[in-house]
Amino acid sequence: MSFFKCINKGKGPTKLFLGGVHGNEGKTTINIFRSLIANDFSNGKNIIYSFDETPYISTLKEEYYFSDIGKEIIAIIKKYKPDFYMELHCYNIKNYNKLISPKRQEIQGVPPLIELKNHVLISSVSPLIRKKYFKKETVCKTLEIPCLNENQSNSYFDNIHDYNRRLATKTYLNIVKLIAKSKSREEFEKEMIAFYPKQVELAKKYAKEIFGENYPPF
Ligand SMILES: [Zn+2]
């Protein structure tokens, strides 16, 4: 069942959180949304959507934004015009090395994802939407955690109670909460630099490569 929540705390930034962007990713990320309470959010309008399963099309492909779910997401972005935009994704642990490989730029035409900690990866959003639908100042983030998957042969993340899964979930939730709590881009950047200085440096480098000089890393 799809999930929608709006936590309106008066004057402040508008934040849009999306899960289940494609495939069955919502199954992995829905519990993150469910665990958030009103106190986790700053003032402003906080909107959360988690979508039901849809055919898996990469958000790096134009085709995605012509699909029903892709069109719906664009309509939602246009409606709310968020100051913070966050997509919660998950990935198959088998693709871990491929996603963080410096060769990703050559192979897929996009910079590698950056590991924060415990297999939690972060990046900007699809270049197909970053400049087209958001202002330069909008904080745009994609967050990735290994997917829950009963059929996964790799047992590293095969169970929600698994120790590694707990660590990954904790890291993932911390970043979601950091965004949820930040009152401004400046505050978010300051916190990120304090917790993840190396990752921020890398994000700056990639933002420059893909979006041009002086483009913010988030
Ligand atoms: Zn995804």
Coordinates of N, CA, C and O in Angstrom, one line a residue, residues 27-178:
K27 N 9.6 -1.3 -0.2 CA 9.6 -2.4 0.8 C 10.7 -2.3 1.8 O 10.6 -2.5 3.0
T28 N 11.9 -1.9 1.3 CA 13.1 -1.7 2.1 C 13.0 -0.4 2.9 O 13.4 -0.3 4.1
T29 N 12.5 0.7 2.3 CA 12.7 2.0 2.9 C 11.5 2.5 3.7 O 11.6 3.4 4.5
I30 N 10.3 1.8 3.6 CA 9.1 2.2 4.2 C 9.3 2.3 5.8 O 8.7 3.2 6.4
N31 N 10.0 1.4 6.3 CA 10.2 1.4 7.8 C 11.0 2.6 8.3 O 10.8 3.0 9.4
I32 N 11.8 3.1 7.4 CA 12.5 4.3 7.8 C 11.5 5.4 8.0 O 11.5 6.2 9.0
F33 N 10.6 5.6 7.0 CA 9.6 6.6 7.1 C 8.7 6.4 8.3 O 8.3 7.3 9.0
R34 N 8.3 5.1 8.5 CA 7.4 4.8 9.6 C 8.0 5.1 11.0 O 7.3 5.4 11.9
S35 N 9.3 5.1 11.1 CA 10.0 5.3 12.4 C 10.1 6.8 12.7 O 10.5 7.1 13.8
L36 N 9.9 7.7 11.7 CA 10.0 9.1 12.0 C 8.8 9.7 12.7 O 7.7 9.3 12.4
I37 N 9.1 10.5 13.7 CA 8.0 11.2 14.4 C 8.1 12.7 14.2 O 9.1 13.2 13.7
A38 N 7.0 13.4 14.5 CA 7.0 14.8 14.2 C 8.2 15.6 14.8 O 8.7 16.5 14.2
N39 N 8.7 15.2 15.9 CA 9.8 15.8 16.6 C 11.1 15.7 15.8 O 12.1 16.4 16.0
D40 N 11.2 14.7 14.9 CA 12.4 14.6 14.0 C 12.5 15.7 13.0 O 13.5 15.8 12.4
F41 N 11.4 16.4 12.7 CA 11.4 17.4 11.7 C 11.6 18.8 12.2 O 11.1 19.2 13.2
S42 N 12.2 19.6 11.3 CA 12.3 21.1 11.6 C 10.9 21.7 11.4 O 10.0 21.0 10.9
N43 N 10.8 23.0 11.6 CA 9.6 23.7 11.2 C 9.5 23.7 9.7 O 10.5 23.4 9.0
G44 N 8.4 24.0 9.2 CA 8.1 24.0 7.8 C 7.2 22.8 7.4 O 6.6 22.2 8.2
K45 N 7.2 22.6 6.1 CA 6.2 21.6 5.5 C 7.1 20.4 5.2 O 8.0 20.5 4.4
N46 N 6.8 19.2 5.7 CA 7.5 18.0 5.5 C 6.6 17.0 4.8 O 5.6 16.6 5.5
I47 N 6.9 16.6 3.6 CA 6.0 15.7 2.9 C 6.7 14.4 2.6 O 7.8 14.4 2.1
I48 N 6.0 13.3 2.9 CA 6.6 12.0 2.6 C 5.7 11.1 1.7 O 4.5 11.0 2.0
Y49 N 6.3 10.6 0.7 CA 5.6 9.6 -0.2 C 6.4 8.3 -0.2 O 7.6 8.4 -0.4
S50 N 5.7 7.2 -0.1 CA 6.4 5.9 -0.5 C 5.5 5.2 -1.5 O 4.3 5.0 -1.2
F51 N 6.0 4.9 -2.6 CA 5.2 4.3 -3.7 C 5.2 2.8 -3.7 O 6.2 2.1 -3.3
D52 N 4.1 2.2 -4.2 CA 4.0 0.8 -4.4 C 5.0 0.3 -5.5 O 5.5 1.1 -6.2
E53 N 5.1 -1.0 -5.6 CA 6.0 -1.5 -6.6 C 5.6 -1.1 -8.0 O 4.4 -1.1 -8.4
T54 N 6.6 -0.7 -8.8 CA 6.4 -0.3 -10.2 C 7.5 -1.0 -11.0 O 8.5 -1.5 -10.4
P55 N 7.4 -1.1 -12.3 CA 8.5 -1.7 -13.1 C 9.8 -0.9 -12.8 O 9.8 0.3 -12.7
Y56 N 10.9 -1.7 -12.8 CA 12.2 -1.0 -12.5 C 12.8 -0.4 -13.8 O 13.1 -1.1 -14.7
I57 N 12.9 0.9 -13.8 CA 13.6 1.6 -14.8 C 14.5 2.6 -14.1 O 14.1 3.3 -13.2
S58 N 15.8 2.6 -14.5 CA 16.8 3.5 -13.8 C 16.4 4.9 -14.0 O 15.9 5.3 -15.1
T59 N 16.6 5.7 -12.9 CA 16.3 7.1 -13.0 C 17.3 7.9 -13.8 O 17.2 9.1 -14.0
L60 N 18.3 7.2 -14.3 CA 19.3 7.8 -15.2 C 18.9 7.8 -16.6 O 19.5 8.4 -17.5
K61 N 17.8 7.0 -16.9 CA 17.2 6.9 -18.2 C 16.1 7.9 -18.4 O 15.2 7.9 -17.6
E62 N 16.1 8.6 -19.6 CA 15.0 9.5 -19.9 C 13.6 8.8 -19.8 O 12.6 9.3 -19.3
E63 N 13.6 7.5 -20.2 CA 12.4 6.7 -20.2 C 11.7 6.7 -18.8 O 10.5 6.6 -18.8
Y64 N 12.5 6.7 -17.8 CA 11.9 6.7 -16.4 C 10.9 7.9 -16.3 O 9.8 7.7 -15.8
Y65 N 11.3 9.1 -16.7 CA 10.5 10.2 -16.5 C 9.3 10.3 -17.5 O 8.5 11.3 -17.4
F66 N 9.2 9.3 -18.4 CA 8.0 9.2 -19.2 C 7.1 8.1 -18.7 O 6.0 7.9 -19.2
S67 N 7.5 7.4 -17.7 CA 6.7 6.3 -17.1 C 5.7 7.0 -16.2 O 5.8 8.1 -15.8
D68 N 4.6 6.2 -15.8 CA 3.6 6.8 -15.0 C 4.2 7.3 -13.6 O 3.9 8.4 -13.2
I69 N 5.0 6.5 -13.0 CA 5.6 6.9 -11.7 C 6.5 8.1 -11.9 O 6.5 9.0 -11.1
G70 N 7.3 8.1 -13.0 CA 8.2 9.2 -13.2 C 7.4 10.5 -13.4 O 7.8 11.5 -12.9
K71 N 6.3 10.4 -14.2 CA 5.5 11.6 -14.4 C 4.9 12.1 -13.1 O 4.8 13.3 -12.8
E72 N 4.5 11.1 -12.3 CA 3.8 11.4 -11.0 C 4.9 12.2 -10.1 O 4.5 13.2 -9.4
I73 N 6.1 11.7 -10.1 CA 7.1 12.3 -9.2 C 7.4 13.7 -9.7 O 7.5 14.7 -8.9
I74 N 7.5 13.9 -11.0 CA 7.7 15.3 -11.5 C 6.6 16.2 -11.1 O 6.8 17.4 -10.7
A75 N 5.4 15.7 -11.2 CA 4.2 16.5 -10.8 C 4.3 16.9 -9.3 O 4.0 18.0 -9.0
I76 N 4.7 15.9 -8.5 CA 4.8 16.2 -7.1 C 5.9 17.3 -6.8 O 5.7 18.2 -6.0
I77 N 7.0 17.2 -7.5 CA 8.1 18.1 -7.3 C 7.6 19.5 -7.7 O 7.8 20.5 -7.0
K78 N 6.9 19.6 -8.8 CA 6.4 20.9 -9.3 C 5.4 21.5 -8.4 O 5.3 22.7 -8.2
K79 N 4.6 20.6 -7.8 CA 3.5 21.0 -6.8 C 4.1 21.6 -5.6 O 3.7 22.7 -5.1
Y80 N 5.1 21.0 -5.0 CA 5.6 21.4 -3.7 C 6.8 22.3 -3.8 O 7.2 23.0 -2.8
K81 N 7.5 22.3 -4.9 CA 8.8 23.1 -5.1 C 9.6 23.1 -3.8 O 9.8 24.1 -3.1
P82 N 10.1 21.9 -3.4 CA 10.8 21.7 -2.2 C 12.2 22.5 -2.1 O 12.8 22.7 -3.1
D83 N 12.5 22.8 -0.9 CA 13.9 23.4 -0.6 C 14.8 22.2 -0.3 O 16.1 22.4 -0.4
F84 N 14.3 21.1 0.2 CA 15.1 19.9 0.4 C 14.4 18.8 -0.3 O 13.1 18.6 -0.2
Y85 N 15.1 18.0 -1.1 CA 14.5 16.9 -1.9 C 15.3 15.7 -1.6 O 16.5 15.6 -1.9
M86 N 14.7 14.6 -1.1 CA 15.5 13.4 -0.8 C 14.8 12.2 -1.4 O 13.6 11.9 -1.1
E87 N 15.5 11.4 -2.1 CA 15.0 10.1 -2.6 C 15.7 9.0 -1.8 O 16.9 8.9 -1.7
L88 N 14.8 8.1 -1.2 CA 15.4 6.9 -0.5 C 15.3 5.7 -1.4 O 14.3 5.3 -1.8
H89 N 16.5 5.2 -1.7 CA 16.6 4.1 -2.6 C 17.3 2.9 -1.9 O 17.8 3.1 -0.8
C90 N 17.2 1.7 -2.6 CA 18.1 0.6 -2.1 C 18.7 0.0 -3.3 O 18.3 0.1 -4.4
Y91 N 19.8 -0.8 -3.0 CA 20.5 -1.4 -4.1 C 20.9 -2.9 -3.7 O 20.9 -3.2 -2.5
N92 N 21.1 -3.7 -4.8 CA 21.5 -5.0 -4.5 C 23.0 -5.0 -4.1 O 23.8 -4.5 -4.8
I93 N 23.2 -5.7 -3.0 CA 24.6 -5.7 -2.4 C 25.6 -6.2 -3.4 O 26.8 -5.8 -3.4
K94 N 25.2 -7.0 -4.3 CA 26.1 -7.5 -5.4 C 26.6 -6.4 -6.2 O 27.7 -6.5 -6.9
N95 N 25.9 -5.3 -6.3 CA 26.3 -4.2 -7.2 C 27.2 -3.1 -6.4 O 27.5 -2.1 -7.0
Y96 N 27.5 -3.4 -5.2 CA 28.2 -2.5 -4.3 C 29.5 -1.9 -5.0 O 29.6 -0.7 -5.1
N97 N 30.3 -2.8 -5.4 CA 31.6 -2.4 -6.0 C 31.4 -1.6 -7.3 O 32.1 -0.6 -7.5
K98 N 30.4 -2.0 -8.0 CA 30.1 -1.3 -9.3 C 29.7 0.2 -9.0 O 30.0 1.1 -9.7
L99 N 28.8 0.3 -8.0 CA 28.2 1.6 -7.7 C 29.3 2.6 -7.2 O 29.2 3.8 -7.4
I100 N 30.2 2.1 -6.4 CA 31.2 3.0 -5.9 C 32.5 3.1 -6.7 O 33.4 3.9 -6.3
S101 N 32.6 2.4 -7.8 CA 33.8 2.4 -8.6 C 34.0 3.7 -9.3 O 33.1 4.3 -9.9
P102 N 35.3 4.2 -9.3 CA 35.6 5.4 -10.0 C 35.4 5.3 -11.5 O 35.3 6.3 -12.2
K103 N 35.2 4.0 -12.0 CA 35.0 3.8 -13.4 C 33.5 4.1 -13.8 O 33.1 4.0 -15.0
R104 N 32.7 4.3 -12.8 CA 31.2 4.5 -13.1 C 31.0 5.7 -14.0 O 30.1 5.6 -14.9
Q105 N 31.8 6.7 -13.9 CA 31.7 7.8 -14.8 C 31.9 7.4 -16.3 O 31.1 7.7 -17.2
E106 N 32.9 6.5 -16.5 CA 33.1 6.0 -17.9 C 32.0 5.1 -18.4 O 31.5 5.2 -19.5
I107 N 31.6 4.2 -17.5 CA 30.6 3.2 -17.9 C 29.2 3.7 -17.9 O 28.5 3.5 -18.9
Q108 N 28.7 4.4 -16.9 CA 27.3 4.9 -16.9 C 27.2 6.4 -17.1 O 26.0 6.9 -17.2
G109 N 28.3 7.1 -17.2 CA 28.2 8.5 -17.5 C 27.8 9.4 -16.3 O 27.4 10.5 -16.4
V110 N 27.8 8.7 -15.1 CA 27.6 9.5 -13.8 C 28.6 9.2 -12.8 O 29.2 8.1 -12.8
P111 N 28.9 10.1 -11.9 CA 29.9 9.8 -10.9 C 29.5 8.7 -10.0 O 28.4 8.4 -9.9
P112 N 30.5 8.0 -9.4 CA 30.2 7.0 -8.4 C 29.4 7.5 -7.3 O 29.4 8.7 -7.0
L113 N 28.7 6.6 -6.6 CA 28.0 7.0 -5.4 C 29.1 7.0 -4.3 O 30.2 6.4 -4.4
I114 N 28.9 7.8 -3.3 CA 29.9 8.0 -2.2 C 29.4 7.2 -1.0 O 28.3 7.4 -0.5
E115 N 30.3 6.4 -0.4 CA 29.9 5.6 0.8 C 30.1 6.5 2.0 O 31.1 7.1 2.3
L116 N 29.0 6.7 2.8 CA 29.1 7.4 4.0 C 29.7 6.5 5.1 O 30.7 6.8 5.7
K117 N 29.1 5.4 5.3 CA 29.5 4.4 6.3 C 28.6 3.2 6.2 O 27.5 3.3 5.7
N118 N 29.1 2.0 6.6 CA 28.3 0.8 6.7 C 27.4 0.5 5.5 O 26.3 0.1 5.6
H119 N 28.0 0.7 4.3 CA 27.4 0.4 3.0 C 26.2 1.3 2.7 O 25.4 1.0 1.8
V120 N 26.1 2.4 3.4 CA 25.1 3.5 3.0 C 25.8 4.4 2.0 O 26.9 5.0 2.3
L121 N 25.2 4.6 0.9 CA 25.7 5.4 -0.2 C 24.9 6.7 -0.4 O 23.7 6.6 -0.2
I122 N 25.6 7.7 -0.9 CA 24.9 9.0 -1.1 C 25.3 9.6 -2.4 O 26.5 9.4 -2.9
S123 N 24.4 10.3 -3.0 CA 24.8 11.0 -4.3 C 23.8 12.2 -4.4 O 22.9 12.3 -3.6
S124 N 23.9 12.9 -5.5 CA 22.9 13.9 -5.9 C 21.7 13.1 -6.5 O 21.7 11.9 -6.4
V125 N 20.8 13.8 -7.1 CA 19.7 13.1 -7.8 C 20.0 13.0 -9.3 O 21.0 13.5 -9.7
S126 N 19.2 12.3 -10.0 CA 19.4 12.1 -11.4 C 19.7 13.4 -12.1 O 19.0 14.4 -12.0
P127 N 20.8 13.5 -12.9 CA 21.1 14.7 -13.6 C 20.0 15.1 -14.6 O 19.9 16.3 -15.0
L128 N 19.1 14.2 -14.9 CA 18.0 14.5 -15.8 C 17.0 15.5 -15.1 O 16.2 16.2 -15.7
I129 N 17.0 15.5 -13.7 CA 16.0 16.4 -13.0 C 16.7 17.4 -12.2 O 16.1 18.4 -11.9
R130 N 18.0 17.3 -11.9 CA 18.6 18.2 -10.9 C 18.5 19.7 -11.3 O 18.1 20.5 -10.5
K131 N 18.9 20.0 -12.5 CA 18.9 21.4 -13.0 C 17.5 21.8 -13.5 O 17.2 23.0 -13.5
K132 N 16.8 20.8 -14.1 CA 15.6 21.1 -14.7 C 14.4 21.5 -13.7 O 13.6 22.4 -14.0
Y133 N 14.4 20.8 -12.6 CA 13.3 21.0 -11.7 C 13.6 21.6 -10.3 O 12.7 21.9 -9.5
F134 N 14.9 21.8 -10.1 CA 15.3 22.4 -8.8 C 16.2 23.6 -9.0 O 16.9 23.7 -9.9
K135 N 16.1 24.4 -7.9 CA 17.0 25.6 -7.9 C 18.4 25.1 -7.5 O 18.5 24.0 -6.9
K136 N 19.4 25.9 -7.8 CA 20.8 25.5 -7.4 C 20.8 25.4 -5.9 O 21.5 24.5 -5.4
E137 N 20.1 26.2 -5.1 CA 20.2 26.1 -3.7 C 19.4 25.0 -3.1 O 19.5 24.7 -1.9
T138 N 18.5 24.3 -3.9 CA 17.8 23.2 -3.3 C 18.7 22.1 -2.9 O 19.7 21.7 -3.6
V139 N 18.5 21.5 -1.7 CA 19.4 20.4 -1.3 C 18.7 19.1 -1.9 O 17.6 18.8 -1.6
C140 N 19.5 18.5 -2.8 CA 19.0 17.3 -3.5 C 19.9 16.1 -3.1 O 21.1 16.1 -3.4
K141 N 19.3 15.1 -2.6 CA 20.1 13.9 -2.1 C 19.4 12.6 -2.5 O 18.2 12.4 -2.3
T142 N 20.2 11.7 -2.9 CA 19.8 10.3 -3.1 C 20.5 9.5 -2.1 O 21.7 9.6 -1.9
L143 N 19.8 8.6 -1.3 CA 20.4 7.8 -0.3 C 20.1 6.3 -0.7 O 19.0 6.0 -1.0
E144 N 21.2 5.5 -0.5 CA 21.0 4.1 -0.9 C 21.5 3.2 0.3 O 22.5 3.4 0.9
I145 N 20.7 2.1 0.5 CA 21.0 1.1 1.5 C 20.8 -0.3 0.8 O 20.0 -0.4 -0.1
P146 N 21.5 -1.3 1.1 CA 21.3 -2.6 0.5 C 19.8 -3.0 0.7 O 19.2 -2.8 1.8
C147 N 19.2 -3.5 -0.4 CA 17.8 -3.9 -0.3 C 17.6 -5.1 0.5 O 18.4 -6.0 0.6
L148 N 16.4 -5.2 1.1 CA 15.9 -6.4 1.8 C 15.5 -7.3 0.6 O 14.8 -6.9 -0.2
N149 N 16.0 -8.5 0.6 CA 15.6 -9.4 -0.4 C 15.8 -10.9 0.0 O 16.9 -11.4 0.2
E150 N 14.6 -11.5 0.1 CA 14.6 -12.9 0.6 C 15.4 -13.9 -0.3 O 15.9 -14.9 0.2
N151 N 15.4 -13.5 -1.6 CA 16.1 -14.5 -2.5 C 17.5 -14.2 -2.8 O 18.2 -14.8 -3.6
Q152 N 18.0 -13.2 -2.0 CA 19.4 -12.8 -2.3 C 20.4 -13.9 -1.9 O 20.3 -14.4 -0.8
S153 N 21.3 -14.2 -2.8 CA 22.2 -15.3 -2.5 C 23.3 -14.9 -1.5 O 23.8 -15.7 -0.7
N154 N 23.6 -13.6 -1.6 CA 24.7 -13.1 -0.7 C 24.0 -12.9 0.7 O 23.1 -12.2 0.8
S155 N 24.6 -13.6 1.7 CA 24.0 -13.6 3.0 C 24.3 -12.4 3.8 O 23.9 -12.2 4.9
Y156 N 25.2 -11.5 3.3 CA 25.7 -10.4 4.1 C 24.6 -9.5 4.6 O 24.6 -9.1 5.8
F157 N 23.5 -9.3 3.8 CA 22.4 -8.5 4.3 C 21.1 -9.3 4.2 O 20.1 -8.7 3.7
D158 N 21.1 -10.5 4.6 CA 19.9 -11.3 4.3 C 18.8 -11.2 5.3 O 17.8 -11.8 5.2
N159 N 19.1 -10.5 6.4 CA 18.1 -10.5 7.4 C 18.0 -9.1 8.1 O 19.1 -8.5 8.4
I160 N 16.8 -8.6 8.4 CA 16.7 -7.3 9.0 C 17.3 -7.3 10.4 O 17.8 -6.3 10.9
H161 N 17.4 -8.5 11.0 CA 18.0 -8.5 12.4 C 19.5 -8.7 12.4 O 20.2 -8.7 13.4
D162 N 20.0 -8.8 11.1 CA 21.5 -9.0 11.0 C 22.2 -7.8 11.5 O 21.8 -6.7 11.4
Y163 N 23.4 -8.0 12.1 CA 24.2 -7.0 12.7 C 24.5 -5.9 11.7 O 24.4 -4.7 11.9
N164 N 25.0 -6.3 10.5 CA 25.3 -5.3 9.4 C 24.1 -4.5 9.0 O 24.3 -3.3 8.7
R165 N 23.0 -5.2 8.9 CA 21.8 -4.5 8.5 C 21.5 -3.4 9.6 O 21.1 -2.3 9.2
R166 N 21.6 -3.7 10.8 CA 21.3 -2.8 11.9 C 22.3 -1.5 11.8 O 21.8 -0.4 11.9
L167 N 23.5 -1.8 11.5 CA 24.5 -0.7 11.4 C 24.1 0.2 10.2 O 24.1 1.4 10.3
A168 N 23.8 -0.5 9.0 CA 23.4 0.3 7.8 C 22.2 1.1 8.1 O 22.1 2.3 7.7
T169 N 21.2 0.5 8.7 CA 19.9 1.2 9.0 C 20.2 2.4 9.9 O 19.6 3.4 9.7
K170 N 21.0 2.2 10.9 CA 21.3 3.3 11.8 C 21.9 4.5 11.0 O 21.5 5.7 11.2
T171 N 22.9 4.2 10.2 CA 23.6 5.3 9.4 C 22.6 6.0 8.5 O 22.5 7.2 8.3
Y172 N 21.8 5.1 7.8 CA 20.7 5.6 6.9 C 19.8 6.5 7.6 O 19.5 7.7 7.1
L173 N 19.3 6.1 8.7 CA 18.3 6.8 9.4 C 18.9 8.2 10.0 O 18.2 9.2 10.0
N174 N 20.1 8.1 10.3 CA 20.8 9.3 10.8 C 20.8 10.4 9.8 O 20.6 11.6 10.1
I175 N 21.1 10.0 8.5 CA 21.1 11.0 7.5 C 19.7 11.5 7.1 O 19.5 12.7 6.9
V176 N 18.8 10.7 7.1 CA 17.4 11.1 6.9 C 17.0 12.1 8.0 O 16.4 13.2 7.7
K177 N 17.3 11.8 9.2 CA 17.0 12.7 10.3 C 17.7 14.0 10.3 O 17.2 15.0 10.6
L178 N 19.0 13.9 9.8 CA 19.8 15.1 9.6 C 19.1 16.1 8.7 O 19.0 17.3 8.9

